Amino acid sequence: MSVVNEKLKLENIRSALIRQEDTIVFDFLERAQFPVNEKVYKEGSEGCLNLQQTDKSFLEFLLHEEEKLYSLVRRYASPEEYPFTSDLPEPILPDFKKPFPLHRNEVNVNAEIYDYYVKEIVPKICANGNDSDNFGSTAVSDIRCLQSLSRRIHYGKFVAEAKFLANPEKYKKLIEARDSEGIINAIVDPVQEGRVLQRLHYKALTYGRDSADPTKPTDKINADTVVSIYKEYVIPMTKKVEIDYLLNRLKD
Amino acid sequence: MSVVNEKLKLENIRSALIRQEDTIVFDFLERAQFPVNEKVYKEGSEGCLNLQQTDKSFLEFLLHEEEKLYSLVRRYASPEEYPFTSDLPEPILPDFKKPFPLHRNEVNVNAEIYDYYVKEIVPKICANGNDSDNFGSTAVSDIRCLQSLSRRIHYGKFVAEAKFLANPEKYKKLIEARDSEGIINAIVDPVQEGRVLQRLHYKALTYGRDSADPTKPTDKINADTVVSIYKEYVIPMTKKVEIDYLLNRLKD
């Protein structure tokens, strides 16, 4: 019998997801220091980059440059990391020696995550306005938020793979019938989902607390907003990843 | 009478320093997820980079590449940001339009911060061992820690400048007498220092708390360790920056 990869043990997947909640809350708190700074997201002369050699927004430019560097050091060879941009260079480091724990797949929902992040999350967690001193810090913070959201959402692949391996016959039937609803009902545990949202509320409140008066939650970030972002976006997108991954699970 | 730059108001400096404590604690917590991973810091064949074209360690390589990109987008034109590496490209963005709030100076203690971070901080906040899956995440976390420590320590320049402007005659005398001890006694408020350490203890405990059992602080990070890093290193280095900055304050 083959040994199950450590990363596919449900217990380890659960700890990874819980730990990633902390990172997302920290990253949101860091981003929430700065106002919306919409010029960071606008292209061309409306934006703050406005270079002749590119029509990208400042964030698009910085994200692509960061990802070129990360790709060089093999970030996207990891089953946990997915790029937002394309035209990335080959790694200069040799391949990982460990076996790839997932079924090979092309699932990448980062284009949608980017869009939702800029249009929905930024205006919800940041104050209105522009603060030209901090365009750089804003974009750096954005990249962290995007990466931690992307890692969390694509971690659905690990959940899906673990569930598949635990009961291949059941999932094969659902996959062959292209039964997305059946797949998601088989994977999801609503009790667990409720716990995630409760935990997030606690984390947003605790990590955003003012040390001057610990009894008073501050408005560094609104805990209900963080919960609603998870409920309305992160969890549904994770399900989308799980379905897309499994619908392609039987291909070579 | 000239208007004092917003960044030099003591109240704003204090909020900035308090907010930076959060970032440092978050960054330490993120780094503490991974073991020491000493191969990230070793050069040549002992390290994990081991490329023919460089004898740098993996962290040195990644840090330099990141700083090239950051320099391009004008990070080091900001009075709050100082690079760890040299040979950086000129910014592609135009200059900041706002006046530079500090006296022009060359004070940069990043070489010492890098050294202390790798030799003292990493072994204190991380478990022993190597985890080759996470060399990339380790180095990315290291860069964040280094940057937030560097920003915090070099913020001493703002403190020094604000104190100087509030009482130029007093400081001029001390500077002309090269009286480092007198300078630091004039700047430092021991009551305030005690408050910083208390607040840090609270933050390390709170932000590192386990949501499964909020009454129990976990060992994600040891709060006393964070306090001792501030007490034994961050605060003394900040004073060094303040003295170095002021000793050069009267030059053109």
Coordinates of C-alpha atoms in Angstrom, one line a residue:
Chain A
M1 CA 0.0 0.0 0.0
S2 CA 1.4 3.4 -0.9
V3 CA 2.1 5.9 1.8
V4 CA -0.1 8.9 1.8
N5 CA 1.8 12.1 1.2
E6 CA 2.0 14.1 4.5
K7 CA 0.5 17.1 2.8
L8 CA -2.6 15.0 2.0
K9 CA -3.4 14.0 5.5
L10 CA -6.7 15.7 6.5
E11 CA -5.3 16.7 9.9
N12 CA -2.3 18.5 8.2
I13 CA -4.6 20.1 5.7
R14 CA -6.8 21.4 8.5
S15 CA -3.8 22.9 10.4
A16 CA -2.5 24.5 7.2
L17 CA -5.8 26.1 6.5
I18 CA -6.1 27.4 10.1
R19 CA -2.6 28.8 9.9
Q20 CA -3.4 30.5 6.6
E21 CA -6.3 32.3 8.2
D22 CA -3.8 34.1 10.5
T23 CA -1.7 35.1 7.5
I24 CA -4.7 36.5 5.7
V25 CA -5.9 38.5 8.7
F26 CA -2.3 39.8 9.2
D27 CA -2.1 40.8 5.5
F28 CA -5.5 42.5 5.6
L29 CA -4.5 44.4 8.7
E30 CA -1.3 45.6 7.0
R31 CA -3.2 46.7 3.9
A32 CA -5.8 48.4 5.9
Q33 CA -3.2 50.9 7.2
F34 CA -3.3 52.6 3.8
P35 CA -6.3 54.2 2.1
V36 CA -7.8 52.7 -1.1
N37 CA -5.2 54.4 -3.3
E38 CA -7.1 53.7 -6.5
K39 CA -4.3 55.0 -8.7
V40 CA -2.3 51.8 -7.8
Y41 CA -4.9 49.8 -9.9
K42 CA -5.5 52.2 -12.8
E43 CA -3.7 51.8 -16.1
G44 CA -1.9 54.3 -18.2
S45 CA -2.2 58.0 -17.5
E46 CA -4.9 57.5 -14.8
G47 CA -2.6 55.4 -12.8
C48 CA 0.5 56.2 -10.8
L49 CA 3.0 54.2 -13.0
N50 CA 2.4 55.9 -16.3
L51 CA 5.5 54.7 -18.1
Q52 CA 5.8 54.9 -21.9
Q53 CA 7.0 51.3 -22.0
T54 CA 3.9 49.7 -20.4
D55 CA 0.2 50.2 -20.2
K56 CA 0.0 48.2 -17.0
S57 CA -1.3 49.5 -13.7
F58 CA 1.4 49.9 -10.9
L59 CA 0.1 46.7 -9.2
E60 CA 0.1 44.7 -12.4
F61 CA 3.6 45.8 -13.1
L62 CA 5.0 45.1 -9.6
L63 CA 3.2 41.8 -9.4
H64 CA 4.6 40.6 -12.7
E65 CA 8.1 41.6 -11.8
E66 CA 7.8 39.9 -8.4
E67 CA 6.5 36.7 -10.0
K68 CA 9.4 36.7 -12.5
L69 CA 11.7 36.7 -9.5
Y70 CA 9.7 34.1 -7.6
S71 CA 9.5 31.9 -10.6
L72 CA 13.3 32.0 -10.9
V73 CA 13.5 30.5 -7.4
R74 CA 11.0 27.8 -8.1
R75 CA 8.0 29.1 -6.3
Y76 CA 5.5 27.9 -8.9
A77 CA 6.9 24.4 -8.9
S78 CA 5.3 24.0 -5.5
P79 CA 1.8 22.5 -5.4
E80 CA 0.7 25.4 -3.1
E81 CA 1.6 28.4 -5.2
Y82 CA 0.0 29.7 -8.4
P83 CA 1.1 32.8 -10.4
F84 CA -1.2 35.6 -11.3
T85 CA 0.8 36.6 -14.4
S86 CA 2.3 34.7 -17.3
D87 CA 5.5 34.9 -19.3
L88 CA 7.5 33.8 -16.3
P89 CA 11.1 32.5 -16.6
E90 CA 12.2 29.0 -15.9
P91 CA 13.6 28.3 -12.4
I92 CA 17.3 28.5 -11.8
L93 CA 17.1 26.0 -9.0
P94 CA 16.8 22.3 -9.7
D95 CA 13.4 20.5 -9.3
F96 CA 12.0 19.5 -5.9
K97 CA 13.1 16.0 -5.2
K98 CA 9.8 15.1 -3.5
P99 CA 6.9 13.6 -5.5
F100 CA 4.2 16.1 -6.5
P101 CA 1.3 15.4 -4.2
L102 CA -1.5 16.4 -6.5
H103 CA -2.8 15.1 -9.8
R104 CA -1.3 17.3 -12.5
N105 CA -3.8 20.0 -13.3
E106 CA -4.2 23.5 -14.8
V107 CA -6.7 24.9 -12.3
N108 CA -5.8 28.5 -11.6
V109 CA -8.5 31.0 -10.5
N110 CA -6.1 33.9 -9.8
A111 CA -7.6 36.1 -12.6
E112 CA -10.9 36.1 -10.7
I113 CA -9.2 36.5 -7.3
Y114 CA -7.3 39.6 -8.6
D115 CA -10.5 41.1 -9.9
Y116 CA -12.5 40.5 -6.7
Y117 CA -9.6 41.7 -4.5
V118 CA -9.3 45.0 -6.3
K119 CA -13.0 45.7 -6.7
E120 CA -14.5 44.2 -3.5
I121 CA -11.9 43.6 -0.8
V122 CA -9.8 46.8 -1.0
P123 CA -12.8 49.1 -0.8
K124 CA -14.2 47.1 2.1
I125 CA -11.1 47.0 4.3
C126 CA -9.5 50.4 3.5
A127 CA -10.5 53.9 4.0
N128 CA -11.4 56.0 1.0
G129 CA -8.8 58.3 -0.5
N130 CA -5.4 58.6 -1.9
D131 CA -2.1 58.8 -0.1
S132 CA 0.6 59.2 -2.7
D133 CA 3.4 58.7 -0.2
N134 CA 2.4 55.0 0.2
F135 CA 1.7 53.8 -3.3
G136 CA 4.7 51.4 -3.0
S137 CA 3.8 50.0 0.4
T138 CA 0.2 49.7 -0.8
A139 CA 1.2 47.6 -3.8
V140 CA 3.6 45.5 -1.7
S141 CA 0.7 44.8 0.7
D142 CA -1.6 44.0 -2.1
I143 CA 0.7 41.4 -3.4
R144 CA 0.9 39.7 0.0
C145 CA -2.9 39.7 0.3
L146 CA -3.3 38.3 -3.2
Q147 CA -0.8 35.6 -2.6
S148 CA -2.3 34.5 0.8
L149 CA -5.8 34.5 -0.7
S150 CA -4.6 32.5 -3.7
R151 CA -2.7 30.0 -1.5
R152 CA -5.8 29.5 0.7
I153 CA -8.3 29.1 -2.2
H154 CA -6.1 26.8 -4.2
Y155 CA -5.5 24.7 -1.1
G156 CA -8.9 23.3 -2.1
K157 CA -6.9 21.0 -4.4
F158 CA -5.4 19.3 -1.3
V159 CA -8.8 18.9 0.3
A160 CA -10.2 17.5 -3.0
E161 CA -7.3 15.1 -3.5
A162 CA -7.4 13.8 0.0
K163 CA -11.2 13.2 -0.2
F164 CA -10.8 11.5 -3.6
L165 CA -8.0 9.2 -2.3
A166 CA -10.1 8.2 0.7
N167 CA -13.0 7.1 -1.5
P168 CA -12.0 6.9 -5.1
E169 CA -15.0 4.8 -6.3
K170 CA -17.5 7.2 -4.9
Y171 CA -15.8 10.2 -6.5
K172 CA -15.2 8.5 -9.8
K173 CA -18.9 7.9 -10.2
L174 CA -19.7 11.6 -9.4
I175 CA -16.9 12.8 -11.8
E176 CA -18.0 10.6 -14.6
A177 CA -21.6 11.9 -14.2
R178 CA -20.1 15.5 -14.2
D179 CA -22.2 15.9 -11.0
S180 CA -20.7 19.1 -9.5
E181 CA -23.3 19.4 -6.9
G182 CA -22.9 15.8 -5.8
I183 CA -19.1 16.4 -5.6
I184 CA -19.4 19.5 -3.4
N185 CA -22.0 17.8 -1.1
A186 CA -19.6 14.9 -0.7
I187 CA -16.7 17.2 0.2
V188 CA -18.2 19.9 2.3
D189 CA -18.8 19.7 6.0
P190 CA -21.2 22.6 7.0
V191 CA -20.3 22.3 10.7
Q192 CA -16.6 22.8 9.8
E193 CA -17.5 25.8 7.7
G194 CA -19.3 27.4 10.6
R195 CA -16.3 26.9 12.8
V196 CA -14.0 28.6 10.2
L197 CA -16.2 31.7 10.2
Q198 CA -16.4 31.8 14.0
R199 CA -12.6 31.4 14.3
L200 CA -12.0 34.2 11.7
H201 CA -14.2 36.6 13.6
Y202 CA -12.2 35.9 16.7
K203 CA -8.9 36.3 14.9
A204 CA -9.8 39.6 13.2
L205 CA -11.0 41.0 16.5
T206 CA -7.9 39.7 18.4
Y207 CA -5.1 40.5 15.9
G208 CA -6.6 43.9 15.2
R209 CA -6.9 44.8 18.9
D210 CA -5.4 48.0 20.2
S211 CA -2.8 47.3 22.9
A212 CA -3.5 50.6 24.6
D213 CA -6.9 49.4 25.6
P214 CA -7.2 45.7 25.0
T215 CA -10.9 45.5 26.1
K216 CA -11.9 47.7 23.2
P217 CA -11.7 46.2 19.7
T218 CA -10.4 49.0 17.4
D219 CA -11.5 49.7 13.9
K220 CA -8.2 48.7 12.4
I221 CA -10.3 46.2 10.6
N222 CA -14.0 45.2 10.9
A223 CA -14.3 41.6 12.0
D224 CA -17.7 41.1 10.3
T225 CA -16.1 42.3 7.0
V226 CA -13.4 39.7 7.2
V227 CA -16.0 37.0 8.0
S228 CA -18.2 38.1 5.1
I229 CA -15.2 38.1 2.7
Y230 CA -14.6 34.4 3.7
K231 CA -18.3 33.5 3.6
E232 CA -19.2 35.2 0.3
Y233 CA -16.0 34.7 -1.6
V234 CA -13.1 32.6 -0.2
I235 CA -15.2 29.6 0.7
P236 CA -17.3 29.6 -2.6
M237 CA -14.1 30.0 -4.6
T238 CA -12.4 27.2 -2.8
K239 CA -15.4 25.0 -3.7
K240 CA -15.0 26.0 -7.3
V241 CA -11.4 25.0 -7.2
E242 CA -12.3 21.6 -5.6
I243 CA -14.9 20.9 -8.3
D244 CA -12.6 22.0 -11.2
Y245 CA -9.8 19.9 -9.8
L246 CA -11.9 16.8 -9.4
L247 CA -13.7 17.2 -12.8
N248 CA -10.2 16.8 -14.3
R249 CA -9.0 14.2 -11.9
L250 CA -9.5 11.2 -14.1
K251 CA -7.6 12.6 -17.1
D252 CA -4.0 11.5 -17.6
Chain B
M1 CA 7.7 80.2 10.7
S2 CA 8.1 77.0 8.7
V3 CA 5.5 74.3 9.0
V4 CA 6.8 71.2 10.6
N5 CA 6.5 68.2 8.3
E6 CA 3.6 65.9 9.4
K7 CA 6.1 63.0 9.7
L8 CA 8.1 64.9 12.3
K9 CA 5.3 65.5 14.7
L10 CA 6.1 63.5 17.8
E11 CA 2.5 62.2 18.0
N12 CA 2.7 60.8 14.5
I13 CA 6.2 59.3 15.1
R14 CA 4.8 57.6 18.2
S15 CA 1.8 56.1 16.3
A16 CA 4.1 55.0 13.5
L17 CA 6.4 53.2 16.0
I18 CA 3.5 51.5 17.7
R19 CA 2.0 50.3 14.4
Q20 CA 5.5 49.0 13.3
E21 CA 5.5 46.8 16.4
D22 CA 2.5 45.0 15.1
T23 CA 4.2 44.4 11.8
I24 CA 7.3 43.1 13.4
V25 CA 5.3 40.7 15.6
F26 CA 3.3 39.5 12.6
D27 CA 6.5 39.0 10.6
F28 CA 8.2 37.1 13.4
L29 CA 5.1 34.9 13.7
E30 CA 5.1 34.1 10.0
R31 CA 8.8 33.3 10.1
A32 CA 8.4 31.1 13.2
Q33 CA 6.2 28.7 11.1
F34 CA 9.4 27.3 9.5
P35 CA 12.4 25.8 11.2
V36 CA 15.8 27.6 11.2
N37 CA 16.7 26.3 7.7
E38 CA 20.3 27.3 7.9
K39 CA 21.0 26.3 4.3
V40 CA 19.1 29.5 3.3
Y41 CA 21.9 31.6 4.9
K42 CA 25.0 29.5 3.8
E43 CA 27.0 30.4 0.7
G44 CA 28.2 28.2 -2.1
S45 CA 27.9 24.4 -1.9
E46 CA 26.8 24.5 1.8
G47 CA 23.8 26.5 0.9
C48 CA 20.6 25.7 -1.1
L49 CA 21.3 28.1 -4.0
N50 CA 24.6 26.7 -5.1
L51 CA 24.7 28.3 -8.6
Q52 CA 27.8 28.6 -10.6
Q53 CA 27.2 32.3 -11.4
T54 CA 27.1 33.4 -7.7
D55 CA 28.6 32.7 -4.4
K56 CA 25.8 34.3 -2.5
S57 CA 23.5 32.6 0.0
F58 CA 20.0 32.1 -1.1
L59 CA 18.7 34.9 1.1
E60 CA 21.4 37.3 -0.1
F61 CA 20.5 36.5 -3.7
L62 CA 16.8 36.9 -3.2
L63 CA 17.2 40.0 -1.1
H64 CA 19.4 41.7 -3.8
E65 CA 16.9 40.8 -6.5
E66 CA 14.0 42.1 -4.5
E67 CA 15.8 45.3 -3.7
K68 CA 16.6 45.8 -7.4
L69 CA 12.9 45.7 -8.1
Y70 CA 12.0 47.9 -5.1
S71 CA 14.6 50.4 -6.1
L72 CA 13.1 50.6 -9.6
V73 CA 9.8 51.6 -8.0
R74 CA 11.4 54.3 -5.8
R75 CA 11.3 52.6 -2.5
Y76 CA 14.7 53.9 -1.4
A77 CA 13.8 57.5 -2.2
S78 CA 11.5 57.3 0.8
P79 CA 13.1 58.6 4.1
E80 CA 11.7 55.4 5.8
E81 CA 13.3 52.8 3.6
Y82 CA 17.0 51.7 3.5
P83 CA 18.4 48.9 1.3
F84 CA 20.5 46.0 2.5
T85 CA 22.3 45.6 -0.8
S86 CA 24.1 47.9 -3.2
D87 CA 24.3 48.1 -7.0
L88 CA 20.7 49.0 -7.3
P89 CA 19.1 50.5 -10.4
E90 CA 17.8 54.1 -10.6
P91 CA 14.0 54.5 -10.1
I92 CA 11.8 54.4 -13.2
L93 CA 9.2 56.5 -11.4
P94 CA 9.7 60.3 -11.0
D95 CA 10.9 61.8 -7.7
F96 CA 8.5 62.3 -4.8
K97 CA 7.1 65.8 -5.0
K98 CA 7.1 66.3 -1.2
P99 CA 10.1 67.8 0.6
F100 CA 12.4 65.2 2.2
P101 CA 11.7 65.5 5.9
L102 CA 15.1 64.5 7.2
H103 CA 18.5 66.1 7.0
R104 CA 20.4 64.4 4.1
N105 CA 22.5 61.6 5.6
E106 CA 24.1 58.3 4.9
V107 CA 23.3 56.4 8.1
N108 CA 22.4 52.8 7.3
V109 CA 23.0 50.1 9.8
N110 CA 21.4 47.3 7.7
A111 CA 24.6 45.2 7.5
E112 CA 24.6 44.9 11.3
I113 CA 20.8 44.2 11.3
Y114 CA 21.3 41.4 8.7
D115 CA 24.0 39.8 10.8
Y116 CA 22.1 40.0 14.1
Y117 CA 18.9 38.7 12.5
V118 CA 20.5 35.6 11.0
K119 CA 22.8 34.8 13.9
E120 CA 20.5 35.8 16.9
I121 CA 16.9 36.3 15.9
V122 CA 16.3 33.3 13.6
P123 CA 17.6 30.7 16.1
K124 CA 15.6 32.3 18.9
I125 CA 12.2 32.4 17.2
C126 CA 12.4 29.2 15.0
A127 CA 12.7 25.6 15.8
N128 CA 15.9 23.8 15.0
G129 CA 16.1 21.9 11.7
N130 CA 15.7 22.0 8.0
D131 CA 12.6 21.7 5.9
S132 CA 13.7 21.9 2.3
D133 CA 10.1 22.3 1.0
N134 CA 10.0 25.8 2.5
F135 CA 13.3 27.4 1.7
G136 CA 11.5 29.8 -0.6
S137 CA 8.9 30.8 2.0
T138 CA 11.6 31.0 4.6
A139 CA 13.6 33.5 2.6
V140 CA 10.5 35.5 1.7
S141 CA 9.7 35.7 5.4
D142 CA 13.2 36.7 6.3
I143 CA 13.1 39.6 3.9
R144 CA 9.9 40.8 5.5
C145 CA 11.4 40.6 9.0
L146 CA 14.6 42.4 7.8
Q147 CA 12.6 45.2 6.2
S148 CA 10.3 45.7 9.2
L149 CA 13.3 45.7 11.6
S150 CA 15.2 48.1 9.4
R151 CA 12.3 50.5 9.1
R152 CA 11.7 50.5 12.8
I153 CA 15.4 51.0 13.7
H154 CA 16.0 53.7 11.1
Y155 CA 12.9 55.5 12.3
G156 CA 15.2 56.7 15.0
K157 CA 16.1 59.4 12.4
F158 CA 12.6 60.9 12.7
V159 CA 12.8 60.9 16.5
A160 CA 16.2 62.5 16.4
E161 CA 15.2 65.1 13.8
A162 CA 12.0 66.0 15.7
K163 CA 13.9 66.4 19.0
F164 CA 16.6 68.5 17.2
L165 CA 14.0 70.8 15.7
A166 CA 12.3 71.3 19.0
N167 CA 15.5 72.5 20.6
P168 CA 18.3 73.2 18.1
E169 CA 20.5 75.2 20.4
K170 CA 20.7 72.5 23.0
Y171 CA 21.5 69.8 20.4
K172 CA 24.0 71.9 18.5
K173 CA 26.1 72.2 21.7
L174 CA 26.0 68.5 22.3
I175 CA 26.8 67.7 18.7
E176 CA 29.7 70.2 18.6
A177 CA 31.1 68.6 21.8
R178 CA 30.6 65.1 20.1
D179 CA 28.8 64.2 23.3
S180 CA 27.0 60.9 22.3
E181 CA 26.0 60.2 25.9
G182 CA 24.5 63.6 26.4
I183 CA 22.6 63.3 23.1
I184 CA 21.1 60.0 24.0
N185 CA 20.2 61.2 27.5
A186 CA 18.4 64.2 25.9
I187 CA 16.5 62.0 23.5
V188 CA 15.5 59.0 25.5
D189 CA 12.5 58.7 27.8
P190 CA 12.9 55.6 30.1
V191 CA 9.3 55.6 31.0
Q192 CA 8.3 55.4 27.3
E193 CA 10.9 52.6 26.8
G194 CA 9.2 50.6 29.6
R195 CA 5.9 51.0 27.9
V196 CA 7.2 49.8 24.6
L197 CA 8.4 46.6 26.2
Q198 CA 5.1 46.0 28.0
R199 CA 3.1 46.6 24.9
L200 CA 5.3 44.2 22.9
H201 CA 4.8 41.5 25.5
Y202 CA 1.1 41.9 25.1
K203 CA 1.2 41.9 21.3
A204 CA 3.4 38.8 21.0
L205 CA 1.0 37.0 23.4
T206 CA -2.2 38.2 21.7
Y207 CA -1.2 37.9 18.1
G208 CA 0.3 34.5 18.7
R209 CA -2.7 33.2 20.5
D210 CA -4.4 30.0 19.5
S211 CA -8.0 30.5 18.5
A212 CA -9.0 27.0 19.5
D213 CA -8.3 27.9 23.1
P214 CA -8.0 31.7 23.6
T215 CA -7.2 31.4 27.3
K216 CA -4.0 29.5 26.6
P217 CA -1.1 31.4 24.9
T218 CA 0.5 29.0 22.5
D219 CA 4.1 28.6 21.7
K220 CA 3.8 30.0 18.2
I221 CA 6.3 32.5 19.6
N222 CA 7.7 33.2 23.0
A223 CA 6.6 36.7 24.2
D224 CA 9.7 37.1 26.4
T225 CA 11.9 36.4 23.4
V226 CA 10.3 39.1 21.4
V227 CA 10.6 41.5 24.4
S228 CA 14.3 40.6 24.8
I229 CA 15.0 41.2 21.1
Y230 CA 13.6 44.7 21.4
K231 CA 15.4 45.4 24.7
E232 CA 18.7 44.0 23.8
Y233 CA 18.9 44.9 20.1
V234 CA 16.1 47.0 18.5
I235 CA 16.2 49.8 21.1
P236 CA 20.0 50.0 21.4
M237 CA 20.4 50.0 17.6
T238 CA 17.7 52.7 17.3
K239 CA 19.8 54.8 19.7
K240 CA 22.9 54.2 17.6
V241 CA 21.0 55.5 14.6
E242 CA 19.8 58.5 16.5
I243 CA 23.4 59.4 17.6
D244 CA 24.9 58.8 14.2
Y245 CA 22.2 60.9 12.6
L246 CA 22.7 63.8 15.0
L247 CA 26.5 63.7 14.9
N248 CA 26.1 64.4 11.2
R249 CA 23.2 66.8 11.6
L250 CA 25.2 70.0 11.3
K251 CA 27.0 69.1 8.0
D252 CA 25.7 70.5 4.8

